[in-house]
Coordinates of C-alpha atoms in Angstrom, one line a residue:
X1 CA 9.4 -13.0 -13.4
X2 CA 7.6 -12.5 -16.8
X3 CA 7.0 -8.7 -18.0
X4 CA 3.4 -8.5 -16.6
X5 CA 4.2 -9.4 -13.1
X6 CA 7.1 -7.0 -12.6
X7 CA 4.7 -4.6 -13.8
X8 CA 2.7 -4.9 -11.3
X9 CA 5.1 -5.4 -8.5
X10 CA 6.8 -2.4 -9.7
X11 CA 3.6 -0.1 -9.6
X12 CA 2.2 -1.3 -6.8
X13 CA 5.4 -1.1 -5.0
X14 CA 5.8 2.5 -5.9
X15 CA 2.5 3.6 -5.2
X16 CA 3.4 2.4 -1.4
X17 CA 7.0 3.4 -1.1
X18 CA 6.3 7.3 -0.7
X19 CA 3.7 6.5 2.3
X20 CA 5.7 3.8 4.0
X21 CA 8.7 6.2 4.0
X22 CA 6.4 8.1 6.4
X23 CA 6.5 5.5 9.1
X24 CA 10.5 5.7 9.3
X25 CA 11.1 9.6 8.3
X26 CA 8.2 11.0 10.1
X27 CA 8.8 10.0 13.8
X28 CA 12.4 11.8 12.9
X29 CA 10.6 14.7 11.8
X30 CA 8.0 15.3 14.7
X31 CA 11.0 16.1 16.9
X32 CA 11.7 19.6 14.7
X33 CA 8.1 20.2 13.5
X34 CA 5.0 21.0 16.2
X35 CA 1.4 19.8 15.0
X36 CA 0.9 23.7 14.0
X37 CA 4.1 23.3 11.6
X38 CA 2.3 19.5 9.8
X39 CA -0.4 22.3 9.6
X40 CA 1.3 24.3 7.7
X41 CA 2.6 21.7 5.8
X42 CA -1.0 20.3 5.0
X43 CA -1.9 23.6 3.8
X44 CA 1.0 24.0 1.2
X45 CA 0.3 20.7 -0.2
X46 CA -3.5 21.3 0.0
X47 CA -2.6 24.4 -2.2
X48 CA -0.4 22.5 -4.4
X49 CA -3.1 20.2 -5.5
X50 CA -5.7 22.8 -6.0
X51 CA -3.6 24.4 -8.5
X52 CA -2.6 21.0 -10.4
X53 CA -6.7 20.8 -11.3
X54 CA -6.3 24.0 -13.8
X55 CA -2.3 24.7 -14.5
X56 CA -2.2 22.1 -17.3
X57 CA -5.7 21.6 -18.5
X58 CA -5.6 17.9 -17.9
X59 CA -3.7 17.2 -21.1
X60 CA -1.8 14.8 -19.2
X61 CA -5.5 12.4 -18.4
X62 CA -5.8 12.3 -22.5
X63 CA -2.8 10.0 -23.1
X64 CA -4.9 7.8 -20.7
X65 CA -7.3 6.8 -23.7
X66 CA -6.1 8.6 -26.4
X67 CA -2.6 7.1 -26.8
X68 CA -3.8 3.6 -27.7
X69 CA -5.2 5.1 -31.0
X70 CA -1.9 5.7 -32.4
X71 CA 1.0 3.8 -32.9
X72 CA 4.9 3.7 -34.0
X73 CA 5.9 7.4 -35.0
X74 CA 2.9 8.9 -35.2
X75 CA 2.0 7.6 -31.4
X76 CA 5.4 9.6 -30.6
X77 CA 4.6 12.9 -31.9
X78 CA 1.2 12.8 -30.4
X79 CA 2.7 11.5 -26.8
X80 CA 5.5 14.8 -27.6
X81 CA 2.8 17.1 -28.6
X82 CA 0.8 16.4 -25.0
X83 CA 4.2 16.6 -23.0
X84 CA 5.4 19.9 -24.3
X85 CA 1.9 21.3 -24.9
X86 CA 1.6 20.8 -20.5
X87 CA 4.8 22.3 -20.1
X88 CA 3.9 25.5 -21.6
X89 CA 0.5 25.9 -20.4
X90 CA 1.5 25.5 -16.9
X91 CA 4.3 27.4 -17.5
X92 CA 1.3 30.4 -18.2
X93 CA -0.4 29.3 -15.0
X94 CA 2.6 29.4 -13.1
X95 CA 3.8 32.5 -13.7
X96 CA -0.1 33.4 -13.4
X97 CA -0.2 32.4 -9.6
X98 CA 3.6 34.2 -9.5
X99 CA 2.0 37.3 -10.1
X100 CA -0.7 37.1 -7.5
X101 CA 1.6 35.7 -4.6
X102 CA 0.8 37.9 -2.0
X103 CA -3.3 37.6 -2.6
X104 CA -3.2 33.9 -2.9
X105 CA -1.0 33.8 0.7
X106 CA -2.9 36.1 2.7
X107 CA -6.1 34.3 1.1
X108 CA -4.6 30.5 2.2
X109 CA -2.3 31.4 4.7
X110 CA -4.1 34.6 6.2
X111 CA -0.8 35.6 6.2
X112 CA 1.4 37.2 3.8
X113 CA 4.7 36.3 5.9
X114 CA 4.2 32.8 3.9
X115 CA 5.0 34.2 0.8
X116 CA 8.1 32.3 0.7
X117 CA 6.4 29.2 1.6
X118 CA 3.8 29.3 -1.3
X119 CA 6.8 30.1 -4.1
X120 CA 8.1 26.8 -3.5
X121 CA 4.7 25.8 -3.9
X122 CA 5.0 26.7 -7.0
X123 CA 8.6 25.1 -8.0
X124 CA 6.9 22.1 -6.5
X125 CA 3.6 22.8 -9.0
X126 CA 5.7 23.4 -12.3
X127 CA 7.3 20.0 -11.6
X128 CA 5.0 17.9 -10.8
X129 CA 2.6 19.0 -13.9
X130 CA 5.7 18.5 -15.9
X131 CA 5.8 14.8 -14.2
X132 CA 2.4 13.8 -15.1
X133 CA 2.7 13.5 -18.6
X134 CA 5.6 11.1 -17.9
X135 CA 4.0 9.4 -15.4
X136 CA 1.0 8.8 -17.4
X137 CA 3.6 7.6 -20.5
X138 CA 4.9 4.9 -18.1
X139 CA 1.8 3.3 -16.6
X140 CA 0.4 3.2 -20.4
X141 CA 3.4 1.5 -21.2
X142 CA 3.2 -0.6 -18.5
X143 CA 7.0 0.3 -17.6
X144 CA 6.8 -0.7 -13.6
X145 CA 10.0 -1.6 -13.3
X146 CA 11.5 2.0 -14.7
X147 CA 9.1 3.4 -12.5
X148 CA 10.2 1.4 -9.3
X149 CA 13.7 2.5 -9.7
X150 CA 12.8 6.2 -10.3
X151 CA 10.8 6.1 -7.2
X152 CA 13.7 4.6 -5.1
X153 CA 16.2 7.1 -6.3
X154 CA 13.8 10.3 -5.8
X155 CA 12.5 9.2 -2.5
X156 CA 16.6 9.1 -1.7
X157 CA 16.6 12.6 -2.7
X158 CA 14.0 13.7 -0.8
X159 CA 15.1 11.8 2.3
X160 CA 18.1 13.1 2.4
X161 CA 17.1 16.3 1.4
X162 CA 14.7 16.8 4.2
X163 CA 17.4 15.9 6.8
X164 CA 19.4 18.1 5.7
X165 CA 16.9 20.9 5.8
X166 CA 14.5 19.9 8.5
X167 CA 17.1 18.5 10.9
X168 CA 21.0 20.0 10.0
X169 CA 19.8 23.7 9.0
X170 CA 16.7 23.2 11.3
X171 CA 14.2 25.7 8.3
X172 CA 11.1 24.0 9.7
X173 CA 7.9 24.0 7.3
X174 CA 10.5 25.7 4.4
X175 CA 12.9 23.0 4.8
X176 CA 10.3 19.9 4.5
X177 CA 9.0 21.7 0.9
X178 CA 12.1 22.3 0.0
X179 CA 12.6 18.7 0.2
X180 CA 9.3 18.2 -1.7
X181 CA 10.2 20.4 -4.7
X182 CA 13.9 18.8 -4.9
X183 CA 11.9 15.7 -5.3
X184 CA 9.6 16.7 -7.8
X185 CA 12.3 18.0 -9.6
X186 CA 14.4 14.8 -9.5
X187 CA 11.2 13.0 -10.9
X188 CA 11.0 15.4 -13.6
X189 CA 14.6 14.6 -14.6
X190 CA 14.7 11.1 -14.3
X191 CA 11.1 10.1 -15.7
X192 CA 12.6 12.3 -18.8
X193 CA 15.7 10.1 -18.8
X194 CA 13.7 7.3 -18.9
X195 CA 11.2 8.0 -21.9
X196 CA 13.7 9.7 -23.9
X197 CA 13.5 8.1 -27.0
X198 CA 9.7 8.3 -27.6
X199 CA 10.5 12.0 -26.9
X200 CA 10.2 14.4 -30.1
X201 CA 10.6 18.4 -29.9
X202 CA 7.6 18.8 -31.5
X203 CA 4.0 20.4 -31.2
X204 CA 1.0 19.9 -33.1
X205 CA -1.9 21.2 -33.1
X206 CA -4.2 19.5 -34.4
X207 CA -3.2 16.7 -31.2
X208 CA -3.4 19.4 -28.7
X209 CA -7.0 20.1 -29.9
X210 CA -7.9 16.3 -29.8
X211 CA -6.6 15.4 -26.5
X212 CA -8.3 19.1 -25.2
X213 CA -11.7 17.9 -26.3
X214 CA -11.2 14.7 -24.1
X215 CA -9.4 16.5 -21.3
X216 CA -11.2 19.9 -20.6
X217 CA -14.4 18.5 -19.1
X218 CA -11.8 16.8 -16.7
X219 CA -11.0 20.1 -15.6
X220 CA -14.1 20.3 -14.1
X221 CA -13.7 16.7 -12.5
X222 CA -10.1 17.3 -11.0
X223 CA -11.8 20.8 -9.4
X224 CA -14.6 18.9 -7.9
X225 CA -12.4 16.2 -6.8
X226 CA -9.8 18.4 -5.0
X227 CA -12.7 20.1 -3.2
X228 CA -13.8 16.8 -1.5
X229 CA -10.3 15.8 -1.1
X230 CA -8.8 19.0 0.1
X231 CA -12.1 21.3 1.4
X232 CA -11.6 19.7 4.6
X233 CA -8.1 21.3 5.4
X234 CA -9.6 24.6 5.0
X235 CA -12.5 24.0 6.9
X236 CA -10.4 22.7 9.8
X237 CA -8.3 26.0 9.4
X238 CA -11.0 28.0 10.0
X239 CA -13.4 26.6 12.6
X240 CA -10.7 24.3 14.8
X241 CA -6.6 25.2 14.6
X242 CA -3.8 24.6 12.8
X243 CA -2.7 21.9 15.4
X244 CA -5.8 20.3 15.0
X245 CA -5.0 20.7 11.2
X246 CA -1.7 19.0 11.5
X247 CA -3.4 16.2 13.4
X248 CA -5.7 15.8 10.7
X249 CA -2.4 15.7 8.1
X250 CA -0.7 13.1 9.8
X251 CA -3.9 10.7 9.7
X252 CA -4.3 11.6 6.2
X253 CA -0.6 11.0 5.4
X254 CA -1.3 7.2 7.1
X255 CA -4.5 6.8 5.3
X256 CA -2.5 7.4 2.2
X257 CA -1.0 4.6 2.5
X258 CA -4.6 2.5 1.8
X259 CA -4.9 5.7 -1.1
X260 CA -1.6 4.1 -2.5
X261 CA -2.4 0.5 -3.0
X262 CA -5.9 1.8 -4.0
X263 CA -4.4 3.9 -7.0
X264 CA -1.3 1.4 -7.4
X265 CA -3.7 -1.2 -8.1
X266 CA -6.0 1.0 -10.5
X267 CA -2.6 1.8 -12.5
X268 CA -2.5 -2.2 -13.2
X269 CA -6.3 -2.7 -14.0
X270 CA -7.3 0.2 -15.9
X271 CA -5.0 -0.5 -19.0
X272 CA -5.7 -4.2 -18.9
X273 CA -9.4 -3.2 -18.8
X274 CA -8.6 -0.8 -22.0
X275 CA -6.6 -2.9 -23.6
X276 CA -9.7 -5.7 -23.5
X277 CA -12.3 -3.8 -24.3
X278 CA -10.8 -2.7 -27.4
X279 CA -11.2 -5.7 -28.3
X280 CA -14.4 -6.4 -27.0
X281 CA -16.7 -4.2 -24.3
X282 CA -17.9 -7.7 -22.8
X283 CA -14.2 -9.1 -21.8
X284 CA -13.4 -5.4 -20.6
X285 CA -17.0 -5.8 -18.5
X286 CA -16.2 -9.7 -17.3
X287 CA -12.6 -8.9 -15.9
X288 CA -13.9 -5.7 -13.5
X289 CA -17.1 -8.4 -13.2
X290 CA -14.9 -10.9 -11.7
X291 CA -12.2 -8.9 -10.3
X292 CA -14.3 -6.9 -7.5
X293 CA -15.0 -9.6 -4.9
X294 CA -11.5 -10.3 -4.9
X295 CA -10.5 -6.5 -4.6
X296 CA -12.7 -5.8 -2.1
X297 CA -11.9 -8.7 0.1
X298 CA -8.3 -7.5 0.3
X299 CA -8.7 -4.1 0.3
X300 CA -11.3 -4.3 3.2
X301 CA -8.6 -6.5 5.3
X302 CA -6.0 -3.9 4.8
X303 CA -7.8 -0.9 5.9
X304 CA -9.2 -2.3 9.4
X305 CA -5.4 -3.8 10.3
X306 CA -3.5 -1.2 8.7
X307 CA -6.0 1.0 11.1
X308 CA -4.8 -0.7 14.3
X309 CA -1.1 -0.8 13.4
X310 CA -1.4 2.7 12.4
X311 CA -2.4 4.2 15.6
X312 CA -0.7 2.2 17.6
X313 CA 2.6 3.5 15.8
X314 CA 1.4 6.9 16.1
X315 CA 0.7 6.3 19.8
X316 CA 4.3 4.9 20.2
X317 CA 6.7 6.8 17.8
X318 CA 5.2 10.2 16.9
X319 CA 6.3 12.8 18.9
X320 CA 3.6 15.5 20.0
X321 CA 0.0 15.4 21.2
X322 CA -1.6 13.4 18.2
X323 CA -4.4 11.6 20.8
X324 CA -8.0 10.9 19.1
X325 CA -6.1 10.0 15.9
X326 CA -7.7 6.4 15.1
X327 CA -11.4 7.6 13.9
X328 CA -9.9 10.4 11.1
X329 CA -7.5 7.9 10.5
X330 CA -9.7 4.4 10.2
X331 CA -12.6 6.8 8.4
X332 CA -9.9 8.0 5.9
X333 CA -8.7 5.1 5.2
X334 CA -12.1 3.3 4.8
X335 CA -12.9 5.7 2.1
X336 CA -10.4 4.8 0.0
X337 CA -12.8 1.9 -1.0
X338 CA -15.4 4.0 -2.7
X339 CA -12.2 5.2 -4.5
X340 CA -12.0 2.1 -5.7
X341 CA -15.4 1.6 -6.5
X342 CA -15.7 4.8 -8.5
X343 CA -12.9 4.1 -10.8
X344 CA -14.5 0.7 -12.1
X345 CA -17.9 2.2 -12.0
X346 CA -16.9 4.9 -14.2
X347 CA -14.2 2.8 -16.7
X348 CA -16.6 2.3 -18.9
X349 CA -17.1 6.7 -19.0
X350 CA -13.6 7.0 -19.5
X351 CA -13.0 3.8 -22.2
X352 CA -16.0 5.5 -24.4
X353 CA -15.2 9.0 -23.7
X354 CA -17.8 10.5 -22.6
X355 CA -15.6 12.2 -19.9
X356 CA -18.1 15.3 -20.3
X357 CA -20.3 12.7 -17.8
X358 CA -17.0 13.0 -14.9
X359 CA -17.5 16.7 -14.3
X360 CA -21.3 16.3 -13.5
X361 CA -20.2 13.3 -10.9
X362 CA -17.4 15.6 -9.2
X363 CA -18.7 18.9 -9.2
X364 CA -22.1 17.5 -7.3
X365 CA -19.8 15.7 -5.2
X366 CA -17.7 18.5 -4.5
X367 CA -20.9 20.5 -3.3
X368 CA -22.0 17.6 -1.4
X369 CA -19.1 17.7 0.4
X370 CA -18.6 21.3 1.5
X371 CA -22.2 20.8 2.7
X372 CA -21.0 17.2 4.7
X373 CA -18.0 19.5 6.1
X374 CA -19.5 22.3 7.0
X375 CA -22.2 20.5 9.2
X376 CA -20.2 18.0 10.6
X377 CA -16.8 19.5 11.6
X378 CA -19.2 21.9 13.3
X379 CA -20.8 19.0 14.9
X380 CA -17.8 16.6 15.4
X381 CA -14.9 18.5 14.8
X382 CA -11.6 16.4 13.5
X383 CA -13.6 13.1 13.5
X384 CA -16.4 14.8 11.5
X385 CA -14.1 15.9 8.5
X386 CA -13.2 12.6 8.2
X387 CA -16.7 11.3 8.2
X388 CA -17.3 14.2 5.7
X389 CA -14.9 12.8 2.9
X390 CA -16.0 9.2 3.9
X391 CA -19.6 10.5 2.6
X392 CA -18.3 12.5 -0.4
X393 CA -16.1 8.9 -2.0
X394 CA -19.6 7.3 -1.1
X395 CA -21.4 10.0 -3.5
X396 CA -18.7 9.6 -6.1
X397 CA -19.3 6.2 -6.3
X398 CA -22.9 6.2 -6.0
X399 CA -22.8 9.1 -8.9
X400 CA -20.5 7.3 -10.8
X401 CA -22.5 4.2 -11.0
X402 CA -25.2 6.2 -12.1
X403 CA -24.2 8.0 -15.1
X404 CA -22.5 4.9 -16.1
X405 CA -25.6 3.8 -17.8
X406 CA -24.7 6.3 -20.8
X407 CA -22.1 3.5 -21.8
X408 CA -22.9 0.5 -19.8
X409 CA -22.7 -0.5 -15.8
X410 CA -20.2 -2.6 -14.3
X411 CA -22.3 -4.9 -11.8
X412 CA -21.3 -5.3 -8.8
X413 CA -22.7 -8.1 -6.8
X414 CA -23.5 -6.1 -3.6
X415 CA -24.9 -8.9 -1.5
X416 CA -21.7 -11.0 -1.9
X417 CA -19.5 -7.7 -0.8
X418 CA -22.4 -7.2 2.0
X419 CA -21.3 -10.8 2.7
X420 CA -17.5 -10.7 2.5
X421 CA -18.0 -7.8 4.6
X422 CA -20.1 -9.0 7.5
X423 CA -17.2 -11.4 7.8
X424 CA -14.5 -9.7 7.6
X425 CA -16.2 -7.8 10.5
X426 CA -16.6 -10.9 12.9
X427 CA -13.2 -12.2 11.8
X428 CA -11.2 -9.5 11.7
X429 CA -12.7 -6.6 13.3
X430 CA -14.2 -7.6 16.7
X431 CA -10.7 -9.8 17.4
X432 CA -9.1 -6.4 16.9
X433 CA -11.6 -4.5 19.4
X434 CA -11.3 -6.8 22.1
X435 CA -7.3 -8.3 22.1
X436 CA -6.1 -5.1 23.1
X437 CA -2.5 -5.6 21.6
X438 CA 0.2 -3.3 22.8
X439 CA 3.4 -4.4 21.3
X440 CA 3.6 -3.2 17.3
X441 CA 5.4 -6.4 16.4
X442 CA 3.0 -8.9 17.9
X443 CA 0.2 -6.5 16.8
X444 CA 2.3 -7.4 13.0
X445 CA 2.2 -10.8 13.3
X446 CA -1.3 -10.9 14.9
X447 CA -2.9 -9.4 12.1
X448 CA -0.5 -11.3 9.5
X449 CA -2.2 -14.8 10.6
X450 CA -5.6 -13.6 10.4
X451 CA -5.3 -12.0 6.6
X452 CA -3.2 -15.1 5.7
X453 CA -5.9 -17.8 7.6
X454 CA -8.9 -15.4 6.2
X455 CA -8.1 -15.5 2.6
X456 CA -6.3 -18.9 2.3
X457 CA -9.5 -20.5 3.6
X458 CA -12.1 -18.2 1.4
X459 CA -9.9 -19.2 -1.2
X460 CA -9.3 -22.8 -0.9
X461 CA -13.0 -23.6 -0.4
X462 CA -14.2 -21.4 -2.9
X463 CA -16.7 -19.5 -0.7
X464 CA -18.1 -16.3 -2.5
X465 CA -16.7 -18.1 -5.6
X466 CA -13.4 -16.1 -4.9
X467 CA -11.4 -19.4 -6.1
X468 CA -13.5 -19.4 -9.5
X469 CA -13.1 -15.5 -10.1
X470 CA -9.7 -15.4 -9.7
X471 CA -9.2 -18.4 -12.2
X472 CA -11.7 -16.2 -14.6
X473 CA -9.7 -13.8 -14.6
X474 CA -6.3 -14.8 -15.0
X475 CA -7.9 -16.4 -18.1
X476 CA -9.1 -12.9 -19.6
X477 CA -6.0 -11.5 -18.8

């Protein structure tokens, strides 16, 4: 296997192997924790992510762009000035949020007997900030492999870990974070391991300043973006309950799964997208040109079967009252296309830098969405949240595409994916509505012959010119 294939086996592998460990440790779980304990849980991490959009500034998004400027020593120093530079601003932030524990709890929590709860938030916080910049390291270095095998010995941490916790000392809600922040810390550890001898104890300045002019207006984006990821766990909290909540976490911990090959994917493309257009903005341009029909295609056939085999494991290994599950779940997961959508739309933002653009997209977004979830939990409940962040990816993308013309738009041929998705929907989608399928392992193998059938046949006859694209761009590539 040649270096560029186990790199993408490697990322895209990693980016499902934290959300397919949900469908063997989470059945264990439901056993010790209630739907008001995933709650709980939803809340903490919730809170984890709002803090991650401030506590290091973003440094960590400048080695996205600004790392293929440099190179040899120099590329070093300015990858070690970014690293420590994070670590030491969050460090401020942390200790920050420290000082204001019993606020922030009563304010998140409405309670401040969860004190406990949010400072291993914040063990959990320092980490994965610290991570980031490593993470980011990897991906631009195209290091899947390194990252596969971190993955698989952190997830064994945190496996073991929570069984421990959860299941042998029985601490509930505590004892799955503590499990968290034992595995943020083993990332931290090993990801350092790993890029060790690009590593230099150094800072200077004049980097920090360079990278903060691209990454402060993506403050603004990551704030924006974590208020229509996350402004529906807090809107649940408050106008349904916290078992409705923890209903809502464990169809967002499935949908994640569809999130997962979405972002895996993205970690493959963008830097073969960067690392054409440096040469030329036109080959950067043709390969997302070519490349969405095909995306979309697969993407779209994994979201509607992943839906079905979802809540049918749900229904049949999930302890606890989780009924009404498959519309948050198959609206969550559908929205993970317009996540897709916005990151090639706004490449061409990000390649150029004009990331003071991103903020504009995210923070209208964000409003938009408190707006969509406000109006339609009240309306809906559970299955309007969903519908709520649904509408807020379709913004982003929408917004995204937009502002896009300050560099240049990537064009996507919507009446091909109109096309590819009308069938899709007769092939795939009513077969699934009316065979109502029981058994999970025929439901597997049911939904494995159509994806294969579907896509060896758009394929082999070259219908939407999927057969040509993908010939296109393994050339560019």
């Amino acid at each position: 296997m040649n270096k560029q294939l186990k790199n993408i086996f490697g990322l895209i592998t990693v980016g499902f192997l934290p959300y397919l460990i949900n469908f063997l440790i989470l059945p264990l779980y439901s056993h010790y924790l209630t739907p008001a304990d995933f709650g709980l849980i939803g809340l903490a991490m919730a809170c984890m992510m709002v803090g991650s959009t401030l506590s290091n500034l973003q440094l960590p998004g400048a080695l996205s762009r600004i790392y293929f400027d440099y190179e040899g020593e120099t590329r070093k120093k300015y990858v070690s000035s970014v690293i420590n530079g994070s670590f030491l601003i969050s460090l401020v932030f942390i200790v920050f949020y420290l000082l204001l524990s019993d606020a922030i709890t009563d304010l998140v929590f409405k309670s401040s007997e969860y004190v406990n709860l949010f400072h291993t938030v914040l063990i959990m916080l320092l980490f994965n900030l610290t991570n980031l910049s490593f993470e980011r390291l990897l991906i631009n270095q195209q290091k899947g492999s390194a990252i596969l095998v971190r993955s698989l010995v952190c997830q064994g941490i945190s496996i073991t870990s929570g069984i421990y916790f959860i299941i042998y000392c029985k601490f509930g809600v505590q004892g799955f974070l503590y499990s968290q922040a034992l595995y943020y810390i083993s990332m931290t550890i090993v990801s350092f391991l790993i890029i060790r001898k690009e590593y230099r104890f150094t800072i200077d300045i004049n980097y920090l300043l360079e990278s903060l002019t691209y990454s402060f207006p993506l403050i603004f984006h990551a704030i924006g973006g974590v208020v229509f990821m996350y402004s529906s766990v807090f809107f649940i909290e408050n106008m349904l309950s916290l078992s409705a909540l923890g209903v809502f976490f464990i169809a967002d911990k499935f949908s994640q799964v569809i999130k997962a090959l979405v972002n895996s994917l993205n970690n493959v493309i963008m830097p073969i997208f960067n690392r054409l257009s440096v040469i030329s903005d036109y080959k950067g341009k043709a390969f997302l040109e070519k490349l969405i029909p095909i995306w979309f295609l697969l993407i779209l056939l994994i979201v509607l079967h992943f839906s079905f085999f979802a809540e049918l494991f749900i229904k049949n290994y999930i302890t606890g009252d989780y009924g009404g599950v498959f519309i948050p779940l198959f609206l969550m997961s559908s929205a993970y296309i317009f996540r897709g959508f916005y990151c090639f739309s706004s490449a061409p933002l990000f390649f150029k830098k004009f990331t003071g653009v991103i903020p504009k997209i995210t923070i209208l977004t964000g409003v938009l969405s408190l707006v969509f979830n406000y109006i339609l939990i009240k309306l809906y409940g559970l299955s309007g949240a969903s519908f709520a962040i649904l509408a807020s990816f379709f913004c982003s993308f929408v917004l995204a595409y937009y502002f896009s013309g300050k560099a240049y738009r990537i064009t996507f041929s919507f009446l091909k994916n109109v096309k590819i998705l009308g069938l899709v929907l007769v092939t795939s989608l009513i077969p699934l509505l009316f065979i109502n399928i029981e058994n999970i392992v025929v439901l597997s193998i049911f939904s494995t012959v159509i994806i294969s059938v579907t896509l060896f046949t758009l394929f082999y006859f070259n219908v939407f010119e999927l057969k040509e694209n993908s010939v296109l761009v393994r050339e560019l590539v």
